[in-house]
Tab-separated table of N, CA and C in Angstrom:
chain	number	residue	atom	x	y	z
T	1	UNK	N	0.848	-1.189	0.000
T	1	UNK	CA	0.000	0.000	0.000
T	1	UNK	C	0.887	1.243	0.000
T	2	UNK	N	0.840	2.494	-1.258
T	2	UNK	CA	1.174	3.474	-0.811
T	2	UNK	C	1.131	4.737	0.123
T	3	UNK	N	2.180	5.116	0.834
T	3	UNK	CA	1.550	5.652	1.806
T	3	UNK	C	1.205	7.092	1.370
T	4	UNK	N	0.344	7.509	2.066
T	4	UNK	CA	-0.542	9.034	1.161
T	4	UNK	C	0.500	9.964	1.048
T	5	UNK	N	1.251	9.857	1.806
T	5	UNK	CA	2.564	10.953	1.284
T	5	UNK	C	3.302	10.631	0.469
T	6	UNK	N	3.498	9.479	-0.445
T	6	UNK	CA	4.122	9.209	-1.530
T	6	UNK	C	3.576	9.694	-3.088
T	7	UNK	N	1.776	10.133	-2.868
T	7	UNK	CA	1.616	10.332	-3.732
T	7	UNK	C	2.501	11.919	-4.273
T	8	UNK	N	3.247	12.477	-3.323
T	8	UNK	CA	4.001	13.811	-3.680
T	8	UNK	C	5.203	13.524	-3.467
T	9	UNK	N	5.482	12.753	-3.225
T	9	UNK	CA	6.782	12.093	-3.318
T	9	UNK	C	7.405	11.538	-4.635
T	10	UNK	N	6.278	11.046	-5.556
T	10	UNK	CA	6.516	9.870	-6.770
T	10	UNK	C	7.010	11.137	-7.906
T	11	UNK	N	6.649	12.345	-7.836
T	11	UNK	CA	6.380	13.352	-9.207
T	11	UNK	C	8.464	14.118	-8.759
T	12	UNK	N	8.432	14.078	-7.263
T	12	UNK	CA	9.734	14.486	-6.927
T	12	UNK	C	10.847	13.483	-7.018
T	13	UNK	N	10.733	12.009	-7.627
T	13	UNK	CA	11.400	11.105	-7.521
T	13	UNK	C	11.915	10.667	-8.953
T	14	UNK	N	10.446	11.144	-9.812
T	14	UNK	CA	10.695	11.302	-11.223
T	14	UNK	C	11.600	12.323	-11.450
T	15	UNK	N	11.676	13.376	-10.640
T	15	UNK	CA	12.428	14.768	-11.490
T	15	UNK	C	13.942	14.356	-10.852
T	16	UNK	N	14.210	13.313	-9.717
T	16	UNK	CA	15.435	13.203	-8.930
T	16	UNK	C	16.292	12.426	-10.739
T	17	UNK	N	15.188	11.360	-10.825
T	17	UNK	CA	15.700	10.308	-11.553
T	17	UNK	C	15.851	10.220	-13.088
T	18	UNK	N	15.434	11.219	-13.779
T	18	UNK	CA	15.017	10.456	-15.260
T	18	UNK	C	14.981	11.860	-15.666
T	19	UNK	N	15.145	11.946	-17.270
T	19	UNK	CA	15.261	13.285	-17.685
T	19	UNK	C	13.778	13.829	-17.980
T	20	UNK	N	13.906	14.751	-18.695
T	20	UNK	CA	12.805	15.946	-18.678
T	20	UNK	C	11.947	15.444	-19.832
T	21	UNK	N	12.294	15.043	-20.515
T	21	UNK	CA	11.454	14.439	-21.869
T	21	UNK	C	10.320	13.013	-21.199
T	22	UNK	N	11.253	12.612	-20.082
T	22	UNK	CA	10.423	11.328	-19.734
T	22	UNK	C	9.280	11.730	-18.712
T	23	UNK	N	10.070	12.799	-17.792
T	23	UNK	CA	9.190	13.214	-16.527
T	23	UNK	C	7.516	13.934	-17.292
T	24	UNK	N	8.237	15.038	-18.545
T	24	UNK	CA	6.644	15.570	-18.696
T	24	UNK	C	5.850	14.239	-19.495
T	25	UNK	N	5.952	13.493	-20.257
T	25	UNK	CA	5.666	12.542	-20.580
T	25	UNK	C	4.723	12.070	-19.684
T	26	UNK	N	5.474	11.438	-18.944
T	26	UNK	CA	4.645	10.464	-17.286
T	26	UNK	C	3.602	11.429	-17.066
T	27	UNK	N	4.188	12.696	-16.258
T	27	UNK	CA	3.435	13.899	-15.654
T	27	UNK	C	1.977	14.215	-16.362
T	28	UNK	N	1.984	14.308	-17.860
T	28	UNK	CA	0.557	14.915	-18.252
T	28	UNK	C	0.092	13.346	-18.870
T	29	UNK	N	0.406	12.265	-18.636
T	29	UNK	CA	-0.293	11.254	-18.754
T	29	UNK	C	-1.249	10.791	-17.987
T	30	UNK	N	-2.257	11.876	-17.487
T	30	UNK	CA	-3.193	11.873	-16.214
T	30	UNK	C	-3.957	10.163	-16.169
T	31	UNK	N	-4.477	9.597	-17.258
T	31	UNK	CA	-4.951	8.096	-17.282
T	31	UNK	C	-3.952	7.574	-16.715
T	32	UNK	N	-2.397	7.227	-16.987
T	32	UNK	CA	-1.580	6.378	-16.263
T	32	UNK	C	-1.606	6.484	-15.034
T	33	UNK	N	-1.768	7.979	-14.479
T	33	UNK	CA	-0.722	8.170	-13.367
T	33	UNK	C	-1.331	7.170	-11.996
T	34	UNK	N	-2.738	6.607	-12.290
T	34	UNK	CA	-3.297	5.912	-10.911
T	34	UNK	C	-2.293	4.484	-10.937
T	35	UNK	N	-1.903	3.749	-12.206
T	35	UNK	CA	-1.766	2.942	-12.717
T	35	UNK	C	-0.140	2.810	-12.816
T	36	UNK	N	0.440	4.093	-12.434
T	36	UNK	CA	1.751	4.334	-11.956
T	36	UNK	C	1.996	4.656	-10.586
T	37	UNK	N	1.323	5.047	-9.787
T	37	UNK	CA	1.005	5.322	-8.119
T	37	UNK	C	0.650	3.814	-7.497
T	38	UNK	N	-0.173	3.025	-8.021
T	38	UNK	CA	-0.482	1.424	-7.720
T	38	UNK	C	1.127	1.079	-8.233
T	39	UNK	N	1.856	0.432	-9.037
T	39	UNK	CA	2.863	0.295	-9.188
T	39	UNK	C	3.884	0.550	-8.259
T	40	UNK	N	3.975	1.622	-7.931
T	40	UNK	CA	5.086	2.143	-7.118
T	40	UNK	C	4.303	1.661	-5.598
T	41	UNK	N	3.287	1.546	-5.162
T	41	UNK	CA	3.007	0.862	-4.137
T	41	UNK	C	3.250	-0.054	-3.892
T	42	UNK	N	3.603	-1.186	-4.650
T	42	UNK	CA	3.873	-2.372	-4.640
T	42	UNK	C	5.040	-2.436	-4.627
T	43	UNK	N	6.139	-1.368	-4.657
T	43	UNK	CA	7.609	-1.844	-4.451
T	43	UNK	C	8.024	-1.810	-3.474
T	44	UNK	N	8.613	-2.759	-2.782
T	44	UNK	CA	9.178	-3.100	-1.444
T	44	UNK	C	8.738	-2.946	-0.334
T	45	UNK	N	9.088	-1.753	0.378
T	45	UNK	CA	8.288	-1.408	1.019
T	45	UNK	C	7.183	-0.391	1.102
T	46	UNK	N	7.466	0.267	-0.155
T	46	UNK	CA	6.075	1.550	-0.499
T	46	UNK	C	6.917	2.730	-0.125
T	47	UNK	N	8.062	2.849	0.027
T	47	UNK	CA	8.729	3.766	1.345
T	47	UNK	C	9.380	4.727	-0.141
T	48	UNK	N	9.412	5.937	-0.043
T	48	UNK	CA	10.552	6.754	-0.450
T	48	UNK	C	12.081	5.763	-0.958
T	49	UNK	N	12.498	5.712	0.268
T	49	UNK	CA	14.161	5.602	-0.091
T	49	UNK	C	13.647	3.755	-0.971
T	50	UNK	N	13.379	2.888	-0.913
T	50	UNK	CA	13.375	2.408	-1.596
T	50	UNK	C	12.904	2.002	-3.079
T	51	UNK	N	11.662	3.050	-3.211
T	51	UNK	CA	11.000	3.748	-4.494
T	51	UNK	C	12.381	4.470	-5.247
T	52	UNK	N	12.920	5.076	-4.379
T	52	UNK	CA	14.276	5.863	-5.229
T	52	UNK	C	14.958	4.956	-5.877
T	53	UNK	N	15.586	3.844	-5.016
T	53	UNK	CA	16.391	2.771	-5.462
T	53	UNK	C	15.941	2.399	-6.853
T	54	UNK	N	14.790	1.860	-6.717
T	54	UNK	CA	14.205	1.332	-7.556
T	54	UNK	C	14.229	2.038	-8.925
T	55	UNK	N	13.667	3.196	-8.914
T	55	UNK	CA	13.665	4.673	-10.069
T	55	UNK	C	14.678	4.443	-10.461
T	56	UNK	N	16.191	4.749	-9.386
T	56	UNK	CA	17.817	4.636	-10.164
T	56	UNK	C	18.312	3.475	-10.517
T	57	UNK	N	17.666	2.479	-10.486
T	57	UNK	CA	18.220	1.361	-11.205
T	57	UNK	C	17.372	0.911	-12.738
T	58	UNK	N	16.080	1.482	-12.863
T	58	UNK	CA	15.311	1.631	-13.521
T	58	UNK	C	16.022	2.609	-14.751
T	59	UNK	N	16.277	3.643	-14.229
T	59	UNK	CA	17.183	4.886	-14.615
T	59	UNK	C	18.522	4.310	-15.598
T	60	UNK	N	19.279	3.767	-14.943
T	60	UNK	CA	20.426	2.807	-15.301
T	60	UNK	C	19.716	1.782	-16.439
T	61	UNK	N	18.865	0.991	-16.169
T	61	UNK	CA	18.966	0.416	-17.304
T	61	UNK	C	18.002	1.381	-18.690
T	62	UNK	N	17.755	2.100	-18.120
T	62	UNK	CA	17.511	2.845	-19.777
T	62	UNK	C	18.486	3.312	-20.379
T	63	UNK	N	19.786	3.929	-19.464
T	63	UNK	CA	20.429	4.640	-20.229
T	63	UNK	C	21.438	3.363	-20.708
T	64	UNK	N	21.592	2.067	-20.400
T	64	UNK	CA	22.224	1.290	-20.784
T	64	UNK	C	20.836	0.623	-22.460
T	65	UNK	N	20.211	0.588	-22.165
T	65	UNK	CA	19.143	0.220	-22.955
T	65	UNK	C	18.161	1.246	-23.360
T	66	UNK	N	18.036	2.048	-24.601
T	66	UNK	CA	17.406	3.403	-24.648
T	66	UNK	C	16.239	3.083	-25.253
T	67	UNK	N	16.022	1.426	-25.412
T	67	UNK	CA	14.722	1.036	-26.237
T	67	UNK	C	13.311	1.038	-25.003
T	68	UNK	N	13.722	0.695	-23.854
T	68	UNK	CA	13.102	0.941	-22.565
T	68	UNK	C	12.131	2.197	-22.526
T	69	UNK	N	13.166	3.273	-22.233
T	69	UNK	CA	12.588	4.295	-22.487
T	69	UNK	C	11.731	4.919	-23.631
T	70	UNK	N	12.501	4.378	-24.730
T	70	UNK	CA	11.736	5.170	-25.917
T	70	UNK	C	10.505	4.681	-25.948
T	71	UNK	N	10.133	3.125	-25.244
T	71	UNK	CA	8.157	2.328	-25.604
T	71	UNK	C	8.232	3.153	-24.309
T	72	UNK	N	8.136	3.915	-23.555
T	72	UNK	CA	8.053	4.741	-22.558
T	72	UNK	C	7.115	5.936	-23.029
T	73	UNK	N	7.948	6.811	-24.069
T	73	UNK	CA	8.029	7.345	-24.281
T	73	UNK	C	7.084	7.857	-25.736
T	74	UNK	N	7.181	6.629	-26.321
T	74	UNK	CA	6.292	6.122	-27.517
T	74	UNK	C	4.948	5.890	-27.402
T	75	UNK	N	4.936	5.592	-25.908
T	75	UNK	CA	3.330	4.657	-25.566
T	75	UNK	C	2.221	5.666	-25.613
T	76	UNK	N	1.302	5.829	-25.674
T	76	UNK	CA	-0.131	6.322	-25.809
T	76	UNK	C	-0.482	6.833	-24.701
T	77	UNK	N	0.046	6.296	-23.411
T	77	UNK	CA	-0.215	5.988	-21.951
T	77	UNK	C	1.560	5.950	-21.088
T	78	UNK	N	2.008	7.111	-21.317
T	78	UNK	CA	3.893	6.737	-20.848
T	78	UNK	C	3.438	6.438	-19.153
T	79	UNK	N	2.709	6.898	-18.148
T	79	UNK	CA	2.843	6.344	-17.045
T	79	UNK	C	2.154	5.461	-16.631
T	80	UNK	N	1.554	4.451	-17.681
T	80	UNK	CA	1.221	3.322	-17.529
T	80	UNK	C	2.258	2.359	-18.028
T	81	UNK	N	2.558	3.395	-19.059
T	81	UNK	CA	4.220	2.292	-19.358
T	81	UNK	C	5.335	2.097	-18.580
T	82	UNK	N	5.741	3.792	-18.029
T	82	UNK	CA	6.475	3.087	-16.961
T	82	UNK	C	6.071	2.552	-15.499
T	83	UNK	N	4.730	2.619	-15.485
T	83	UNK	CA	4.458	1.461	-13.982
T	83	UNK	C	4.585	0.034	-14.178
T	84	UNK	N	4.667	-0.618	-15.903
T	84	UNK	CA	4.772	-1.772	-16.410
T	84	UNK	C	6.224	-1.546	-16.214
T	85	UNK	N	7.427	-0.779	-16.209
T	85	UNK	CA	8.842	-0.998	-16.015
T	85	UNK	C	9.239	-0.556	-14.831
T	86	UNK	N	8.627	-0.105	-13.858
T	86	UNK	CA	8.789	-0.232	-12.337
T	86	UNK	C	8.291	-1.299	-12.050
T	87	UNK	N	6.945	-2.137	-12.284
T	87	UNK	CA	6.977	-3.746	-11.846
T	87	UNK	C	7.899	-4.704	-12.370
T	88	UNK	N	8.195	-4.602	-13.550
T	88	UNK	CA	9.240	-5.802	-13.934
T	88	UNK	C	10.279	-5.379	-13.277
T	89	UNK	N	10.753	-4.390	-13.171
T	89	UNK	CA	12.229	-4.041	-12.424
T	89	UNK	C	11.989	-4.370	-10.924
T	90	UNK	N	10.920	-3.993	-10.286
T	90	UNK	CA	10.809	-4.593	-8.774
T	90	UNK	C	10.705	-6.505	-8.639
T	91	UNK	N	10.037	-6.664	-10.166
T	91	UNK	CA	9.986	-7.988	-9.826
T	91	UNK	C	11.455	-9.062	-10.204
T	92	UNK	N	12.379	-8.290	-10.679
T	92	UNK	CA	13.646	-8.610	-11.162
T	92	UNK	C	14.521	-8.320	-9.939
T	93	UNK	N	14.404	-7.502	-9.196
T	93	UNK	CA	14.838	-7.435	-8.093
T	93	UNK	C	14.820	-7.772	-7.035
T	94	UNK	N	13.629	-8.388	-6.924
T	94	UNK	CA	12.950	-9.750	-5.819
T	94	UNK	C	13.755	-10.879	-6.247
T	95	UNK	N	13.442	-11.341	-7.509
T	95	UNK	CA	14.344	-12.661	-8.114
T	95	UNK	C	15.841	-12.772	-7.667
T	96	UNK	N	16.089	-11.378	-7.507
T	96	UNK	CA	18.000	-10.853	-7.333
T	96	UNK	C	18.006	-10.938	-5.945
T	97	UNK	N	17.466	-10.578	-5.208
T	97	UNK	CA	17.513	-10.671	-3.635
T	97	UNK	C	17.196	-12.178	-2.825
T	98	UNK	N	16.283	-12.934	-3.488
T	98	UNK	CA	16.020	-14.010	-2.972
T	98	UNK	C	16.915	-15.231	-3.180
């Protein structure tokens, strides 16, 4: 569950993490953004510092992989797209920890 202060937390975590082309993207994708707020609830502990983690490793593999970003970026719906690449990355990171 996210906690209600994350929902102002998630828009300041985007601007920590990811460039400006991706953030307004996400940002005026008002349909995603419930669908990106559920997402980010489900990572770890729901908490800030580990939502960050998550963002900068997320972060990392786009700029290692720019095809990530660009169906990001491409999509119809970018913060529904990237709540689909904050779950695979949280769920890749469960696999890595366990």
């Amino acid at each position: 569950m996210l906690d209600p202060d994350m929902t102002e937390a998630v828009p300041l975590l985007l601007e920590q993490h990811f460039d400006l082309d991706l953030i307004e993207a996400v940002t005026y994708d008002d349909e995603g953004q419930a669908e990106l707020l559920a997402a980010c609830g489900g990572v770890c502990s729901g908490d800030a510092a580990s939502l960050s983690l998550l963002f900068g490793e997320l972060a990392d593999e786009f700029d290692r992989e720019p095809t990530y970003r660009d169906k990001v970026l491409d999509s119809l719906r970018p913060a529904a797209a990237l709540a689909r690449q904050v779950q695979a990355r949280n769920d890749a990171l469960q696999i890595r920890e366990a």
